[in-house]
CSV table of C-alpha atoms in Angstrom, one decimal:
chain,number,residue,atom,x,y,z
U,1,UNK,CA,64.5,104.6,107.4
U,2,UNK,CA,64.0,103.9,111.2
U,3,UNK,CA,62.3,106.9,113.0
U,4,UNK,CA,64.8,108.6,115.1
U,5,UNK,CA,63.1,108.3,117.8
U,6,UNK,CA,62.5,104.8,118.2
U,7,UNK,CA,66.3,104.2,117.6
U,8,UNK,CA,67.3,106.5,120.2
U,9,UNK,CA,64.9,104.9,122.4
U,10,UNK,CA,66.5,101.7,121.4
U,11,UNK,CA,70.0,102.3,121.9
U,12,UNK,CA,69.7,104.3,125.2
U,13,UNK,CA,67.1,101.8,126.4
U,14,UNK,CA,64.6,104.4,127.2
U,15,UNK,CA,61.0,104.9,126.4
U,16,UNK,CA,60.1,107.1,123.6
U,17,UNK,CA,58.7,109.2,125.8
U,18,UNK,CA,61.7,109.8,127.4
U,19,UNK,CA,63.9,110.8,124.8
U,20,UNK,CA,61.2,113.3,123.3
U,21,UNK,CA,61.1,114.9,126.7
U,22,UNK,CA,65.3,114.9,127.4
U,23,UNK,CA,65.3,117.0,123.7
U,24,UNK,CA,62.2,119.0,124.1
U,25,UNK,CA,63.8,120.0,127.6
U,26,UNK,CA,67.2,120.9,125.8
U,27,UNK,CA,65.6,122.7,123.2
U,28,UNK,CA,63.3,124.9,124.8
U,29,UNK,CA,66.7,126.2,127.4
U,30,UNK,CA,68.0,126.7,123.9
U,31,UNK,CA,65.7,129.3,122.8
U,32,UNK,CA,65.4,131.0,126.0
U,33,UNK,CA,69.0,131.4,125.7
U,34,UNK,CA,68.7,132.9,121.7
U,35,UNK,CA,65.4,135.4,123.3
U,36,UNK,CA,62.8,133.3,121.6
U,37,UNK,CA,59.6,133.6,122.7
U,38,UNK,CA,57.5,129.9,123.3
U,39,UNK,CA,54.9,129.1,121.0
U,40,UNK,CA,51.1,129.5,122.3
U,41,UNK,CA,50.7,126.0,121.8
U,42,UNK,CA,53.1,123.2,121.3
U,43,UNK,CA,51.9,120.0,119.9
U,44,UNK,CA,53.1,116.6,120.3
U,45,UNK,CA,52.3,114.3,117.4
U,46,UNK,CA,51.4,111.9,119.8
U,47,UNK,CA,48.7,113.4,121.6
U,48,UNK,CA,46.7,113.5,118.0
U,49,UNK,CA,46.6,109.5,116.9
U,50,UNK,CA,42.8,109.8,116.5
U,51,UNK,CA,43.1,113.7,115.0
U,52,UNK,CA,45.5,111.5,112.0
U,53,UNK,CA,43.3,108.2,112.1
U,54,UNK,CA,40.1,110.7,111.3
U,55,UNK,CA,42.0,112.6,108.3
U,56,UNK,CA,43.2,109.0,107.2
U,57,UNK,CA,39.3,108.0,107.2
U,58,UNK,CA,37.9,111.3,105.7
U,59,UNK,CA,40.6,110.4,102.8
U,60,UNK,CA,39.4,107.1,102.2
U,61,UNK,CA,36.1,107.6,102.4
U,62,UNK,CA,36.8,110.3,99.6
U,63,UNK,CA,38.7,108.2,97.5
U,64,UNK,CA,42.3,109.7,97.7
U,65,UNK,CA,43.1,106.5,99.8
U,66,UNK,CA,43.5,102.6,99.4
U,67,UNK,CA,44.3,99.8,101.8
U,68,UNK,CA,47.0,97.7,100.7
U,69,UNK,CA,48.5,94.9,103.1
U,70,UNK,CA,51.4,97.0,104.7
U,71,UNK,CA,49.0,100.4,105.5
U,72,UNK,CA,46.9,103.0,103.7
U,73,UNK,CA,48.3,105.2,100.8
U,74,UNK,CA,47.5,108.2,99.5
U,75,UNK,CA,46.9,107.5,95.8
U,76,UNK,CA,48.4,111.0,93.9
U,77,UNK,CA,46.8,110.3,91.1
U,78,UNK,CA,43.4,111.1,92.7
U,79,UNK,CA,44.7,114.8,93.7
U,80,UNK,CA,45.0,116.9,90.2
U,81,UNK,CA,47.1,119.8,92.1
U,82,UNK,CA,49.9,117.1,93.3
U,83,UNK,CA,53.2,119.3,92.2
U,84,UNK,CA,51.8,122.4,92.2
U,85,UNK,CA,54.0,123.8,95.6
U,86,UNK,CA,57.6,122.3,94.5
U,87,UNK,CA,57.3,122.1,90.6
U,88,UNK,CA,57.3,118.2,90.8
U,89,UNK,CA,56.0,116.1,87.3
U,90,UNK,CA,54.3,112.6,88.5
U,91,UNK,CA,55.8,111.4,85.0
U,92,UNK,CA,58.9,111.9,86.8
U,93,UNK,CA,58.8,109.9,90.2
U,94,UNK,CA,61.1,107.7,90.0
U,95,UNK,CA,59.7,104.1,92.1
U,96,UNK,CA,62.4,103.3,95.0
U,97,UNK,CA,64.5,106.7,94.7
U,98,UNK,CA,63.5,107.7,98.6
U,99,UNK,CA,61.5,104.7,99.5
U,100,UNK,CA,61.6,100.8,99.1
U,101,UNK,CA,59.6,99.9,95.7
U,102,UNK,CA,56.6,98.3,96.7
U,103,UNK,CA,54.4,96.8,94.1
U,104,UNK,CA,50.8,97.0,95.7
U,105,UNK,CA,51.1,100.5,95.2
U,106,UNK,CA,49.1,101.9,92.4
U,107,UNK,CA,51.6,104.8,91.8
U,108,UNK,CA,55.7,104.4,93.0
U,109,UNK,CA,55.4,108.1,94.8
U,110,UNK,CA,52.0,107.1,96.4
U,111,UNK,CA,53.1,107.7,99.8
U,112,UNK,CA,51.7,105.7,103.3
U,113,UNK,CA,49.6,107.8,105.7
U,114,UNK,CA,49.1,104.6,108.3
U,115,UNK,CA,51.3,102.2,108.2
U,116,UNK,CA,50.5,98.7,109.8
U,117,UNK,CA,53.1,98.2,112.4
U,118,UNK,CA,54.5,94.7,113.3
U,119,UNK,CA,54.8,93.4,116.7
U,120,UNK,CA,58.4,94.6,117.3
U,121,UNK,CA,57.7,98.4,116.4
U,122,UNK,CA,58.6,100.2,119.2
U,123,UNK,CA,55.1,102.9,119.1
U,124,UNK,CA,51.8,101.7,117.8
U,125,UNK,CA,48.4,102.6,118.6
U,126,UNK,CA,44.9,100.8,117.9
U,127,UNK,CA,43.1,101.8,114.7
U,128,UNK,CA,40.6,100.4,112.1
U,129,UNK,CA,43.0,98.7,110.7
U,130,UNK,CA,44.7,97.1,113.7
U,131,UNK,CA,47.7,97.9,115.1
U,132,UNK,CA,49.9,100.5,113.6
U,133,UNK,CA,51.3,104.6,113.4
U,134,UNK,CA,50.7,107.3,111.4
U,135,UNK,CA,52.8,108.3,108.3
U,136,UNK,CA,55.2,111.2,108.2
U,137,UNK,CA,53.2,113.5,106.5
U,138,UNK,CA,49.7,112.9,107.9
U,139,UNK,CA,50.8,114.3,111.3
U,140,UNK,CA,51.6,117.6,110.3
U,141,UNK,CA,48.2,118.0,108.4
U,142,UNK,CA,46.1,116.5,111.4
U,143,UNK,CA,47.7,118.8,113.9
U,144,UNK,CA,47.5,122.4,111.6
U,145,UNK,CA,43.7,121.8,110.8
U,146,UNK,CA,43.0,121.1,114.4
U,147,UNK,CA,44.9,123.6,115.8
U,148,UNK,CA,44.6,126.6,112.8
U,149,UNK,CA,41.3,125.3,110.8
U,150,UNK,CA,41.0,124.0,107.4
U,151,UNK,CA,43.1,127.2,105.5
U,152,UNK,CA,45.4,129.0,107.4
U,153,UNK,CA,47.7,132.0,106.4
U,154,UNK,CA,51.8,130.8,106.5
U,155,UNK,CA,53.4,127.4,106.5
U,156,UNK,CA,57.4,127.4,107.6
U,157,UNK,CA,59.8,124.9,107.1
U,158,UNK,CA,63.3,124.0,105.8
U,159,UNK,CA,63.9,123.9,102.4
U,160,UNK,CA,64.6,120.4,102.0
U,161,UNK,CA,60.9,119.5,103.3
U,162,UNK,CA,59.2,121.4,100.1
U,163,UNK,CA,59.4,118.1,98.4
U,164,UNK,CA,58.2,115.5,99.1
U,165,UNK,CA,57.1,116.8,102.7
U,166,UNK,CA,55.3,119.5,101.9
U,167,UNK,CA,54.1,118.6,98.7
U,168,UNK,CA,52.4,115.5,100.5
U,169,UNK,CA,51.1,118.1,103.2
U,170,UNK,CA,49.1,119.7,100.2
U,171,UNK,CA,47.9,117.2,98.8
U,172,UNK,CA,45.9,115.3,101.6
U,173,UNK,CA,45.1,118.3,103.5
U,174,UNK,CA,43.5,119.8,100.3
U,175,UNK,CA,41.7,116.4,99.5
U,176,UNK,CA,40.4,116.1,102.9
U,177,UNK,CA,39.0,119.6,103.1
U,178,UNK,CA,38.3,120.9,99.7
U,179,UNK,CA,40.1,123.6,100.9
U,180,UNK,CA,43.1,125.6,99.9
U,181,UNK,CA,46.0,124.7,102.7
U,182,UNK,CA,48.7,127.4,103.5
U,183,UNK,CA,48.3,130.6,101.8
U,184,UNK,CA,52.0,131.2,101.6
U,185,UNK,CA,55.0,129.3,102.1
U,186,UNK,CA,57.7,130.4,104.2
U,187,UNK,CA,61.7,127.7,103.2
U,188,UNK,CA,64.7,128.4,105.1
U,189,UNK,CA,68.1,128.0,103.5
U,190,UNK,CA,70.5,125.5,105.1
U,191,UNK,CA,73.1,127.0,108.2
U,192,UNK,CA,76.4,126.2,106.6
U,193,UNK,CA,79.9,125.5,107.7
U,194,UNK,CA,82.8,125.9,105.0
U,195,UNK,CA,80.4,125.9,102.4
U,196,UNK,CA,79.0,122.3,103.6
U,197,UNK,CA,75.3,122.2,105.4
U,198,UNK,CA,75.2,122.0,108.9
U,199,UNK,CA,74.2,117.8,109.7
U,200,UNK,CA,74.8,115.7,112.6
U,201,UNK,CA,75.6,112.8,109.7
U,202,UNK,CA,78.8,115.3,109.0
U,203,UNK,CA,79.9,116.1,112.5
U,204,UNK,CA,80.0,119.8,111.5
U,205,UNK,CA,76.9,120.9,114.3
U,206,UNK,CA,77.9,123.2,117.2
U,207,UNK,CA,75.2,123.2,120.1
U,208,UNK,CA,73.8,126.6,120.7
U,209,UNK,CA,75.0,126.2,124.6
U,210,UNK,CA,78.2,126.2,123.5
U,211,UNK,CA,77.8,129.2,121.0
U,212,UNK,CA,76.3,131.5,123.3
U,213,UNK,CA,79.9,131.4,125.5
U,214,UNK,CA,81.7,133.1,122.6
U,215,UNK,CA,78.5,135.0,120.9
U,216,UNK,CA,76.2,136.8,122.2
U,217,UNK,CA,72.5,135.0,121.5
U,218,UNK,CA,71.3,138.1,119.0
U,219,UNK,CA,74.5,138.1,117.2
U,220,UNK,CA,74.0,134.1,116.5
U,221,UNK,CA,70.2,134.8,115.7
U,222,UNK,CA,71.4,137.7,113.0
U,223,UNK,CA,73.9,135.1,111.8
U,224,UNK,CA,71.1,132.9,111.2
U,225,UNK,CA,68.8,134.6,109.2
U,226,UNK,CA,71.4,135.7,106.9
């Protein structure tokens, strides 16, 4: 679907930029609010286009990657681990059940890790493959081996990002490096309301500025990692 970002930027008519900066802002009083302490470092995806656009080459060069007339893919087939973090079968990807089917692609779950961007996208950066922006999964891969090295000890995320999110992460990280990637994973559950997850598409999200007015902030941080 359209990033969230560039549709925010879109409807608000503001840069990008802008918008990243109005909810970093917001989120960062948010955790000082709940007693969390600040990362050492915090990344921003954009800041590491030639970081992605070096993993993207290193892959290719490899032979885990293939140009097709859209962007570059990762081909799965090429990685003999793929489905080892989230249990996933490539007998079992199903082509167009999270993605558009596109038939240039030697696998359906091969998944893009530069996409060519045409002239209306809203952020796109030079590359050797002209204009375009990084997939969803190669940023995440880029930014951890520059920042924590090739292996590092634990990986965190929401459960809903094991597959295909993390399972992608894996995959090219591991190809690139040789390397084993995280050592262990760390999923959250979903936050739930009335038995329903938490989502802005359901309305049912409560800003933690207004929670802290009725809660105190370690009482909601308790709540939260129950």
């Amino acid at each position: 679907g359209e990033d969230k970002v560039a549709k925010a930027a879109k409807e608000q008519r503001r840069t990008p930029e802008e918008i990243t900066a109005h909810y970093t802002e917001i989120f960062m009083r948010d955790i000082d609010k709940l007693n969390i302490g600040h990362p050492e470092v915090i990344a921003k995806a954009t800041d590491h286009i030639k970081e992605m656009q070096d993993c993207v080459l290193q892959l290719m060069e490899k032979g885990y990657a293939y140009e097709i007339s859209d962007g570059i893919y990762f081909d799965i087939a090429k990685f003999d681990g793929y489905g080892k973090l989230s249990g996933a079968h490539l007998d079992e990807q199903i082509a167009g059940a999270r993605v558009d089917v596109n038939d240039e692609k030697r696998h359906p779950a091969d998944f893009a890790i530069w996409k060519k961007a045409d002239k209306n996208h809203i952020m796109q950066w030079e590359s050797p493959w002209g204009m375009g922006y990084p997939g969803w999964h190669i940023e995440c891969s880029a930014m951890s081996r520059h920042y924590l090295g090739d292996t590092f000890d634990i990986h965190g995320g929401g459960e809903d990002l094991v597959f295909p999110h993390h399972e992608n992460e894996v995959a090219q990280s591991e190809a690139a490096t040789g390397k084993p990637f995280a050592r262990y994973w760390l999923h959250n559950g979903f936050v739930k309301i009335n038995a329903e997850k938490m989502s802005k598409s359901l309305g049912n999200t409560f800003p933690i500025r207004d929670l802290v007015t009725s809660y105190h902030p370690e009482v909601l941080r308790l709540f939260m990692l129950q």
